[in-house]
Structure formats: C-alpha cells, structure tokens
Short mmCIF file of N, CA and C in Angstrom, two decimals:
data_model
loop_
_atom_site.label_atom_id
_atom_site.label_comp_id
_atom_site.label_asym_id
_atom_site.label_seq_id
_atom_site.Cartn_x
_atom_site.Cartn_y
_atom_site.Cartn_z
N TRP Q 1 -8.91 54.25 -87.95
CA TRP Q 1 -9.85 53.45 -86.95
C TRP Q 1 -8.83 52.14 -86.70
N PHE Q 2 -7.80 51.83 -87.22
CA PHE Q 2 -7.14 50.72 -86.90
C PHE Q 2 -5.80 51.08 -86.34
N SER Q 3 -5.23 50.54 -85.33
CA SER Q 3 -3.98 51.14 -84.81
C SER Q 3 -3.42 49.48 -84.28
N LYS Q 4 -1.79 49.60 -84.06
CA LYS Q 4 -1.29 48.75 -83.65
C LYS Q 4 -1.76 48.43 -82.04
N SER Q 5 -1.19 47.35 -81.87
CA SER Q 5 -1.50 47.36 -80.66
C SER Q 5 -0.16 48.01 -79.40
N SER Q 6 -0.66 48.61 -78.40
CA SER Q 6 0.31 49.32 -77.56
C SER Q 6 0.55 48.54 -76.38
N ASN Q 7 1.80 49.19 -75.73
CA ASN Q 7 1.85 48.48 -74.31
C ASN Q 7 0.91 49.09 -73.35
N THR Q 8 -0.14 49.90 -73.81
CA THR Q 8 -1.37 50.24 -72.81
C THR Q 8 -2.16 49.50 -72.72
N GLU Q 9 -2.13 48.41 -73.38
CA GLU Q 9 -3.59 47.47 -73.69
C GLU Q 9 -3.56 46.77 -72.50
N MET Q 10 -4.68 46.31 -71.97
CA MET Q 10 -4.86 45.79 -70.78
C MET Q 10 -4.65 44.04 -71.08
N LYS Q 11 -3.59 43.77 -70.41
CA LYS Q 11 -3.35 42.24 -70.64
C LYS Q 11 -3.32 41.50 -68.98
N LEU Q 12 -3.93 40.23 -69.30
CA LEU Q 12 -3.83 39.37 -68.03
C LEU Q 12 -2.52 39.21 -67.09
N SER Q 13 -2.31 39.08 -65.98
CA SER Q 13 -1.37 38.93 -65.52
C SER Q 13 -1.23 37.25 -65.80
N HIS Q 14 0.17 37.02 -65.20
CA HIS Q 14 0.34 35.63 -65.15
C HIS Q 14 -0.68 34.89 -63.87
N THR Q 15 -0.98 35.48 -62.94
CA THR Q 15 -1.67 34.86 -61.78
C THR Q 15 -3.53 34.83 -62.60
N GLU Q 16 -3.87 36.07 -63.08
CA GLU Q 16 -5.04 35.71 -63.50
C GLU Q 16 -5.44 34.90 -64.80
N GLU Q 17 -4.26 34.45 -65.53
CA GLU Q 17 -4.44 33.40 -66.41
C GLU Q 17 -4.54 32.21 -66.03
N THR Q 18 -3.49 32.12 -65.04
CA THR Q 18 -3.36 31.10 -64.14
C THR Q 18 -4.99 30.50 -63.47
N GLU Q 19 -5.66 31.53 -63.12
CA GLU Q 19 -6.86 31.38 -62.28
C GLU Q 19 -7.82 30.92 -63.63
N ILE Q 20 -7.88 31.45 -64.68
CA ILE Q 20 -8.76 31.41 -65.54
C ILE Q 20 -8.64 29.63 -66.00
N LEU Q 21 -7.27 29.49 -66.40
CA LEU Q 21 -7.10 27.62 -66.69
C LEU Q 21 -7.25 27.14 -65.87
N ASP Q 22 -7.33 27.15 -64.18
CA ASP Q 22 -7.55 26.48 -63.09
C ASP Q 22 -9.45 26.15 -63.18
N LYS Q 23 -9.91 27.31 -63.44
CA LYS Q 23 -11.51 27.68 -63.44
C LYS Q 23 -11.93 26.22 -64.56
N GLU Q 24 -11.53 26.72 -65.78
CA GLU Q 24 -11.99 25.87 -66.99
C GLU Q 24 -11.42 24.24 -66.47
N GLY Q 25 -10.53 24.05 -65.85
CA GLY Q 25 -9.87 22.79 -65.87
C GLY Q 25 -10.78 22.11 -64.84
N LEU Q 26 -11.24 22.62 -63.59
CA LEU Q 26 -12.21 22.20 -62.67
C LEU Q 26 -13.56 22.07 -63.25
N GLU Q 27 -13.84 22.82 -63.95
CA GLU Q 27 -15.13 22.74 -64.59
C GLU Q 27 -15.30 21.57 -65.42
N ALA Q 28 -14.15 21.21 -66.02
CA ALA Q 28 -14.13 20.25 -67.07
C ALA Q 28 -13.96 18.78 -66.40
N MET Q 29 -13.66 18.78 -65.11
CA MET Q 29 -13.31 17.85 -64.22
C MET Q 29 -14.73 17.26 -63.98
N VAL Q 30 -15.48 18.32 -63.09
CA VAL Q 30 -16.65 18.33 -62.60
C VAL Q 30 -18.14 18.61 -63.42
N PHE Q 31 -17.70 18.82 -64.77
CA PHE Q 31 -18.66 18.86 -65.43
C PHE Q 31 -18.50 18.87 -66.56
N PRO Q 32 -17.80 17.90 -67.16
CA PRO Q 32 -17.10 17.65 -68.27
C PRO Q 32 -18.12 18.42 -69.49
N ARG Q 33 -17.63 18.88 -70.66
CA ARG Q 33 -18.13 19.66 -72.10
C ARG Q 33 -19.32 18.59 -72.46
N GLY Q 34 -20.50 18.47 -72.88
CA GLY Q 34 -21.35 17.85 -73.20
C GLY Q 34 -22.34 16.54 -72.37
N SER Q 35 -22.14 17.25 -71.13
CA SER Q 35 -22.79 16.54 -70.04
C SER Q 35 -23.81 16.87 -69.98
N ASN Q 36 -24.94 16.09 -69.50
CA ASN Q 36 -26.69 16.09 -69.60
C ASN Q 36 -26.52 17.40 -68.69
N PRO Q 37 -27.36 18.75 -69.12
CA PRO Q 37 -27.90 19.70 -68.33
C PRO Q 37 -28.33 19.89 -67.25
N ASP Q 38 -29.33 18.79 -66.98
CA ASP Q 38 -29.64 18.45 -65.58
C ASP Q 38 -29.09 17.88 -64.64
N LEU Q 39 -27.61 17.76 -64.98
CA LEU Q 39 -26.84 16.56 -64.06
C LEU Q 39 -25.46 17.75 -63.67
N SER Q 40 -26.20 19.17 -63.70
CA SER Q 40 -24.51 19.93 -63.52
C SER Q 40 -24.96 19.96 -61.84
N PRO Q 41 -23.60 19.68 -61.39
CA PRO Q 41 -23.34 19.74 -59.92
C PRO Q 41 -24.25 20.75 -59.20
N LEU Q 42 -23.79 21.85 -59.54
CA LEU Q 42 -24.43 23.06 -59.10
C LEU Q 42 -26.08 23.01 -59.07
N HIS Q 43 -26.92 22.82 -60.19
CA HIS Q 43 -28.06 22.42 -59.95
C HIS Q 43 -28.61 21.20 -59.27
N ILE Q 44 -27.79 20.74 -59.04
CA ILE Q 44 -27.99 19.19 -58.03
C ILE Q 44 -28.15 19.41 -56.62
N ILE Q 45 -26.70 20.35 -56.51
CA ILE Q 45 -26.91 20.51 -54.98
C ILE Q 45 -27.76 21.68 -54.29
N CYS Q 46 -28.06 22.54 -55.61
CA CYS Q 46 -29.12 23.64 -54.87
C CYS Q 46 -30.35 22.77 -55.16
N CYS Q 47 -30.98 22.13 -55.94
CA CYS Q 47 -32.21 21.74 -55.93
C CYS Q 47 -32.21 20.54 -55.05
N ASN Q 48 -31.34 19.60 -54.73
CA ASN Q 48 -31.30 18.74 -53.73
C ASN Q 48 -31.58 18.98 -52.73
N ASP Q 49 -32.58 18.54 -52.04
CA ASP Q 49 -33.09 18.82 -50.45
C ASP Q 49 -33.17 17.19 -50.08
N THR Q 50 -33.89 17.07 -48.64
CA THR Q 50 -33.89 15.82 -48.32
C THR Q 50 -35.25 15.47 -47.97
N CYS Q 51 -35.71 13.80 -47.88
CA CYS Q 51 -36.67 13.57 -47.89
C CYS Q 51 -37.68 14.23 -46.74
N SER Q 52 -38.75 14.17 -47.12
CA SER Q 52 -40.14 15.24 -46.21
C SER Q 52 -39.93 14.00 -45.02
N PHE Q 53 -39.59 12.72 -44.92
CA PHE Q 53 -39.80 11.84 -43.61
C PHE Q 53 -38.60 12.52 -42.85
N THR Q 54 -37.66 13.19 -43.03
CA THR Q 54 -36.61 13.78 -42.43
C THR Q 54 -37.18 14.50 -41.27
N TRP Q 55 -38.36 15.13 -41.61
CA TRP Q 55 -38.56 16.14 -40.47
C TRP Q 55 -40.39 16.25 -40.27
N THR Q 56 -40.94 15.11 -40.81
CA THR Q 56 -42.26 15.12 -40.47
C THR Q 56 -42.31 13.47 -39.62
N GLY Q 57 -41.56 12.51 -39.95
CA GLY Q 57 -41.75 11.34 -39.52
C GLY Q 57 -42.85 10.61 -39.74
N ALA Q 58 -44.02 9.96 -39.27
CA ALA Q 58 -44.98 9.36 -39.55
C ALA Q 58 -46.19 10.13 -39.46
N GLU Q 59 -45.88 11.52 -39.18
CA GLU Q 59 -47.20 12.41 -38.96
C GLU Q 59 -47.29 13.00 -40.89
N HIS Q 60 -48.56 12.56 -40.82
CA HIS Q 60 -48.96 12.90 -42.24
C HIS Q 60 -48.64 14.85 -42.70
N ILE Q 61 -48.49 15.12 -43.50
CA ILE Q 61 -48.39 16.70 -43.63
C ILE Q 61 -48.97 16.80 -45.42
N ASN Q 62 -49.69 17.82 -45.53
CA ASN Q 62 -49.69 18.13 -46.76
C ASN Q 62 -48.85 18.56 -47.90
N GLN Q 63 -48.84 17.67 -48.82
CA GLN Q 63 -47.28 17.71 -49.73
C GLN Q 63 -47.95 16.99 -51.02
N ASP Q 64 -46.98 17.33 -52.23
CA ASP Q 64 -47.04 16.84 -53.49
C ASP Q 64 -46.54 15.06 -53.17
N ILE Q 65 -47.77 14.21 -53.57
CA ILE Q 65 -46.92 12.90 -53.17
C ILE Q 65 -46.92 12.35 -54.73
N PHE Q 66 -46.09 11.26 -54.71
CA PHE Q 66 -45.72 10.47 -55.72
C PHE Q 66 -45.74 8.90 -55.97
N GLU Q 67 -46.49 8.23 -57.01
CA GLU Q 67 -46.35 6.69 -56.93
C GLU Q 67 -45.21 5.97 -57.42
N CYS Q 68 -44.55 5.24 -57.23
CA CYS Q 68 -43.49 4.70 -58.39
C CYS Q 68 -43.78 3.24 -58.52
N ARG Q 69 -44.55 2.89 -59.48
CA ARG Q 69 -44.71 1.85 -59.91
C ARG Q 69 -43.51 0.63 -59.59
N THR Q 70 -42.16 1.11 -60.26
CA THR Q 70 -41.29 0.06 -60.19
C THR Q 70 -40.80 -0.26 -58.94
N CYS Q 71 -41.05 0.77 -57.98
CA CYS Q 71 -40.57 0.16 -56.70
C CYS Q 71 -41.41 -0.53 -55.75
N GLY Q 72 -42.92 -0.22 -56.29
CA GLY Q 72 -44.28 -0.63 -55.77
C GLY Q 72 -44.72 0.13 -54.48
N LEU Q 73 -44.12 1.38 -54.71
CA LEU Q 73 -45.04 2.53 -54.19
C LEU Q 73 -46.52 3.02 -54.63
N THR Q 74 -47.31 2.08 -54.33
CA THR Q 74 -48.53 2.43 -54.95
C THR Q 74 -49.54 2.18 -53.83
N GLY Q 75 -50.85 2.44 -54.30
CA GLY Q 75 -51.97 2.01 -53.48
C GLY Q 75 -51.77 3.36 -52.22
N SER Q 76 -51.62 2.90 -51.30
CA SER Q 76 -51.69 3.81 -49.76
C SER Q 76 -50.21 4.11 -49.46
N LEU Q 77 -49.24 3.64 -50.51
CA LEU Q 77 -47.71 3.92 -50.14
C LEU Q 77 -47.65 5.15 -51.34
N CYS Q 78 -46.54 6.12 -50.82
CA CYS Q 78 -46.26 7.35 -51.83
C CYS Q 78 -44.50 7.59 -51.29
N CYS Q 79 -44.26 8.26 -52.29
CA CYS Q 79 -42.97 9.04 -51.87
C CYS Q 79 -43.08 10.79 -51.98
N CYS Q 80 -42.12 11.58 -51.42
CA CYS Q 80 -42.18 12.88 -51.61
C CYS Q 80 -41.59 13.39 -52.52
N THR Q 81 -41.59 14.49 -52.99
CA THR Q 81 -40.90 15.27 -54.29
C THR Q 81 -39.61 14.53 -54.42
N GLU Q 82 -38.54 15.14 -53.56
CA GLU Q 82 -37.44 14.86 -52.97
C GLU Q 82 -36.83 13.56 -53.57
N CYS Q 83 -37.73 12.47 -52.66
CA CYS Q 83 -37.71 10.98 -53.39
C CYS Q 83 -37.73 10.97 -54.57
N ALA Q 84 -38.84 11.52 -55.20
CA ALA Q 84 -39.24 11.50 -56.67
C ALA Q 84 -37.92 11.24 -57.38
N ARG Q 85 -37.49 12.38 -57.05
CA ARG Q 85 -36.36 13.03 -58.22
C ARG Q 85 -35.17 12.57 -57.61
N VAL Q 86 -34.59 12.07 -56.58
CA VAL Q 86 -33.48 11.94 -56.25
C VAL Q 86 -33.46 9.84 -56.37
N CYS Q 87 -34.36 9.39 -55.54
CA CYS Q 87 -34.34 7.96 -55.57
C CYS Q 87 -35.06 7.35 -56.35
N HIS Q 88 -36.03 7.60 -57.24
CA HIS Q 88 -36.87 7.06 -58.11
C HIS Q 88 -36.70 8.02 -59.22
N ARG Q 89 -35.79 8.56 -59.69
CA ARG Q 89 -35.19 9.19 -61.34
C ARG Q 89 -35.34 7.85 -61.78
N GLY Q 90 -35.96 8.18 -63.23
CA GLY Q 90 -35.91 7.14 -63.98
C GLY Q 90 -36.95 5.77 -64.09
N HIS Q 91 -37.63 5.86 -62.84
CA HIS Q 91 -38.73 5.07 -62.61
C HIS Q 91 -39.54 5.18 -63.05
N ASP Q 92 -40.96 4.32 -63.00
CA ASP Q 92 -42.04 4.74 -63.40
C ASP Q 92 -42.59 5.56 -62.22
N CYS Q 93 -42.77 6.89 -62.36
CA CYS Q 93 -42.95 7.63 -61.04
C CYS Q 93 -43.92 8.69 -61.65
N LYS Q 94 -45.14 8.90 -60.97
CA LYS Q 94 -45.76 10.06 -61.62
C LYS Q 94 -46.43 10.43 -60.28
N LEU Q 95 -47.02 11.94 -60.41
CA LEU Q 95 -47.60 12.68 -59.40
C LEU Q 95 -49.00 12.08 -59.31
N LYS Q 96 -49.34 11.57 -57.58
CA LYS Q 96 -50.67 10.77 -57.36
C LYS Q 96 -51.68 11.86 -57.86
N ARG Q 97 -52.94 11.23 -57.25
CA ARG Q 97 -54.23 12.44 -58.22
C ARG Q 97 -55.04 12.68 -56.89
N THR Q 98 -54.87 11.64 -55.69
CA THR Q 98 -55.31 11.54 -54.49
C THR Q 98 -54.94 12.33 -53.55
N SER Q 99 -55.65 12.29 -52.54
CA SER Q 99 -55.39 13.36 -51.04
C SER Q 99 -53.95 13.72 -50.92
N PRO Q 100 -53.22 14.73 -50.99
CA PRO Q 100 -51.74 14.99 -50.72
C PRO Q 100 -51.65 14.75 -49.15
N THR Q 101 -52.25 14.60 -48.56
CA THR Q 101 -51.86 14.43 -47.15
C THR Q 101 -51.17 13.22 -46.72
N ALA Q 102 -49.72 12.75 -46.62
CA ALA Q 102 -49.33 11.69 -46.38
C ALA Q 102 -47.84 12.06 -45.59
N TYR Q 103 -46.91 10.66 -45.54
CA TYR Q 103 -45.99 10.99 -45.26
C TYR Q 103 -44.89 10.29 -46.14
N CYS Q 104 -43.69 10.47 -46.46
CA CYS Q 104 -42.73 9.62 -47.78
C CYS Q 104 -42.49 8.31 -46.69
N ASP Q 105 -43.03 7.18 -47.82
CA ASP Q 105 -42.79 5.74 -47.88
C ASP Q 105 -41.70 5.14 -48.03
N CYS Q 106 -41.19 5.93 -48.53
CA CYS Q 106 -39.68 5.51 -49.78
C CYS Q 106 -39.36 4.42 -49.24
N TRP Q 107 -38.21 4.85 -47.52
CA TRP Q 107 -37.30 4.29 -46.98
C TRP Q 107 -38.32 2.88 -46.63
N GLU Q 108 -39.31 2.72 -46.76
CA GLU Q 108 -39.88 1.39 -46.20
C GLU Q 108 -40.20 0.48 -47.52
N LYS Q 109 -39.70 0.90 -48.78
CA LYS Q 109 -39.85 0.05 -49.96
C LYS Q 109 -38.35 0.00 -50.68
N CYS Q 110 -37.22 1.06 -50.48
CA CYS Q 110 -36.22 1.18 -50.81
C CYS Q 110 -35.28 1.56 -50.12
N LYS Q 111 -33.86 1.68 -50.55
CA LYS Q 111 -32.84 2.20 -49.46
C LYS Q 111 -33.05 4.39 -50.02
N CYS Q 112 -33.59 4.57 -49.22
CA CYS Q 112 -33.85 5.96 -49.44
C CYS Q 112 -32.73 6.75 -49.36
N ARG Q 113 -32.29 7.62 -50.51
CA ARG Q 113 -30.91 8.08 -50.55
C ARG Q 113 -31.05 9.84 -49.84
N ALA Q 114 -32.25 10.17 -50.00
CA ALA Q 114 -32.71 11.62 -49.40
C ALA Q 114 -33.11 11.63 -48.05
N LEU Q 115 -33.29 10.37 -47.29
CA LEU Q 115 -33.65 10.43 -46.08
C LEU Q 115 -32.13 11.23 -44.96
N VAL Q 116 -31.30 10.54 -45.69
CA VAL Q 116 -29.93 11.12 -44.88
C VAL Q 116 -29.94 12.64 -44.95
N GLN Q 117 -29.71 13.50 -43.78
CA GLN Q 117 -29.03 14.81 -44.11
C GLN Q 117 -27.95 15.19 -44.53
N GLY Q 118 -26.89 14.49 -44.24
CA GLY Q 118 -25.26 14.74 -44.10
C GLY Q 118 -25.17 15.86 -43.66
N ASN Q 119 -23.93 16.68 -44.09
CA ASN Q 119 -23.30 17.49 -43.40
C ASN Q 119 -23.41 18.85 -43.71
N GLN Q 120 -24.42 19.88 -43.48
CA GLN Q 120 -24.79 21.31 -44.25
C GLN Q 120 -23.85 21.68 -44.40
N THR Q 121 -22.74 22.08 -43.41
CA THR Q 121 -21.37 22.99 -43.60
C THR Q 121 -20.44 22.63 -44.89
N ALA Q 122 -20.23 21.02 -44.85
CA ALA Q 122 -19.62 20.67 -46.06
C ALA Q 122 -20.32 21.20 -47.52
N ARG Q 123 -21.71 20.83 -47.41
CA ARG Q 123 -22.48 20.89 -48.56
C ARG Q 123 -22.64 22.68 -49.02
N PHE Q 124 -22.56 23.66 -48.09
CA PHE Q 124 -22.65 24.99 -48.16
C PHE Q 124 -21.03 24.96 -48.79
N ASN Q 125 -20.05 24.74 -48.46
CA ASN Q 125 -18.45 24.53 -48.82
C ASN Q 125 -18.51 24.36 -49.97
N LEU Q 126 -19.19 23.19 -50.60
CA LEU Q 126 -19.02 22.53 -52.12
C LEU Q 126 -19.89 23.53 -52.87
N LEU Q 127 -20.92 23.93 -52.59
CA LEU Q 127 -21.97 25.30 -53.34
C LEU Q 127 -20.94 26.28 -53.63
N SER Q 128 -20.30 26.98 -52.53
CA SER Q 128 -19.35 27.95 -52.63
C SER Q 128 -18.37 28.11 -53.43
N CYS Q 129 -17.82 26.52 -53.53
CA CYS Q 129 -16.48 26.30 -54.36
C CYS Q 129 -17.15 26.54 -55.87
N LEU Q 130 -18.33 25.64 -55.87
CA LEU Q 130 -18.60 25.54 -57.16
C LEU Q 130 -18.85 26.65 -57.70
N ILE Q 131 -19.80 28.07 -57.17
CA ILE Q 131 -19.78 29.36 -57.59
C ILE Q 131 -18.49 29.97 -58.03
N VAL Q 132 -17.86 30.17 -57.05
CA VAL Q 132 -16.69 30.74 -56.93
C VAL Q 132 -15.34 30.45 -58.23
N HIS Q 133 -15.51 28.86 -58.34
CA HIS Q 133 -14.35 28.49 -58.66
C HIS Q 133 -15.05 27.43 -60.28
N THR Q 134 -15.94 27.73 -60.46
CA THR Q 134 -16.26 27.66 -62.24
C THR Q 134 -17.71 28.24 -62.46
N ASP Q 135 -17.92 27.99 -63.67
CA ASP Q 135 -18.54 29.25 -64.72
C ASP Q 135 -20.28 28.41 -64.64
N LEU Q 136 -20.32 27.32 -64.02
CA LEU Q 136 -21.65 26.69 -63.85
C LEU Q 136 -22.91 27.23 -63.61
N VAL Q 137 -22.51 28.58 -62.69
CA VAL Q 137 -23.86 29.66 -62.96
C VAL Q 137 -24.63 29.93 -64.16
N THR Q 138 -23.69 29.91 -65.14
CA THR Q 138 -23.79 30.61 -66.24
C THR Q 138 -24.78 29.40 -67.21
N LYS Q 139 -24.65 28.28 -66.64
CA LYS Q 139 -25.19 27.42 -67.26
C LYS Q 139 -26.80 26.91 -67.31
N HIS Q 140 -27.29 26.38 -68.03
CA HIS Q 140 -28.93 26.33 -67.96
C HIS Q 140 -29.44 25.13 -67.93
N ASN Q 141 -30.47 24.30 -67.54
CA ASN Q 141 -30.99 23.19 -67.58
C ASN Q 141 -31.42 23.14 -68.55
N SER Q 142 -31.96 21.38 -68.91
CA SER Q 142 -32.31 21.26 -70.21
C SER Q 142 -33.60 21.82 -70.53
N ARG Q 143 -34.21 22.59 -69.55
CA ARG Q 143 -35.73 23.54 -69.94
C ARG Q 143 -35.17 24.90 -70.00
N GLY Q 144 -34.20 25.14 -70.05
CA GLY Q 144 -33.45 26.66 -70.38
C GLY Q 144 -33.27 27.32 -69.18
N GLU Q 145 -33.77 26.81 -67.95
CA GLU Q 145 -33.89 27.44 -66.77
C GLU Q 145 -32.37 27.81 -65.89
N SER Q 146 -32.16 28.96 -65.34
CA SER Q 146 -31.07 29.62 -64.90
C SER Q 146 -31.41 28.89 -63.39
N ILE Q 147 -30.05 28.60 -62.76
CA ILE Q 147 -30.03 27.78 -61.31
C ILE Q 147 -30.64 29.84 -60.35
N LEU Q 148 -30.07 30.48 -61.10
CA LEU Q 148 -30.31 31.61 -60.40
C LEU Q 148 -32.15 32.07 -60.23
N LEU Q 149 -32.64 31.73 -61.56
CA LEU Q 149 -34.08 31.95 -61.34
C LEU Q 149 -34.84 30.63 -60.23
N PHE Q 150 -34.18 29.54 -60.47
CA PHE Q 150 -34.74 28.74 -59.41
C PHE Q 150 -34.63 29.15 -57.99
N LEU Q 151 -33.32 29.48 -57.53
CA LEU Q 151 -33.01 29.90 -56.18
C LEU Q 151 -33.90 31.18 -55.51
N VAL Q 152 -34.31 32.30 -56.84
CA VAL Q 152 -35.14 33.11 -56.47
C VAL Q 152 -36.48 32.76 -56.33
N GLN Q 153 -36.97 31.87 -57.12
CA GLN Q 153 -38.28 31.29 -56.27
C GLN Q 153 -38.86 30.38 -55.59
N THR Q 154 -37.33 29.98 -54.78
CA THR Q 154 -37.66 28.93 -53.87
C THR Q 154 -37.30 29.68 -52.59
#
C-alpha cells in the first residue's frame, strides 16, 4: 500500500509554481489574511452599484429608501440602497417605513460617492483580474454568503 515516489508522479512546472506564488502574493496585497470578509475587493466590486439618482434624476421611483440620522437625511429626505451601503456605511442609517416612492437625496446633504458612474470597462477589467489572479471567489462574506450566490440572485 505504500510505495516510494517515482519519476512518474505529477509535479508542478516552474511556471505553474510561479503562477501559484503570484496568485497568493497578489491576494495577500489586495486582501490580506485576517481582513474583514465584507471588505473583499471582489464582493465590493460586484455589490457596488451606482446611486439611483444617476438614472432617475429628480423623478420619484419605487425603491427601498433609507434615512441617515448622522447626515440629516430624515423627514422627506432619504437615500437609496447603494448610498446607504457606500456613503452612509457605519452611520445611524435605517430603512424607512414610509412610502418607498422617492429619489435619492444623498448628494444634497453630503458628497455622494455612488453618484459618479466611473469607467465600466476599467471596472470589468478589475473584476476579471480579481477572478483570474486570486482565489477571492472562494471566500465568503461575514454572513457566510458566496459572491457566486449573490451574482445568481441579482
């Protein structure tokens, strides 16, 4: 049942070993071991979207709306889901129980970071690099959710 290693065993080539080390090195730089699982660059780039005001303007639409007491988005003012996640992370920000027909007011009270669309080609290239050159796709967020499950559900 036990035999010595032979020359017929499959061994990694120098190129394959280098690729593995490069992958581990890149991942260590972009998402060091022990990092908050919710801050994985892969999860952020896939979950990060633009402020709903980008495409609605001042037209009210049916959407989940949030109030941020920290920034004064209360009463008739509100922010969209993306702004609640990006601009108001860590703030006293809660889902409003009122009519969900509104437009996002985030930009009126603070410097909205989700309103700027950016370059979709560069974003896609970064996503491709993170998938091909790291193992981040195998990592789960703090709720144990896979990014693949999120992408299938959206």
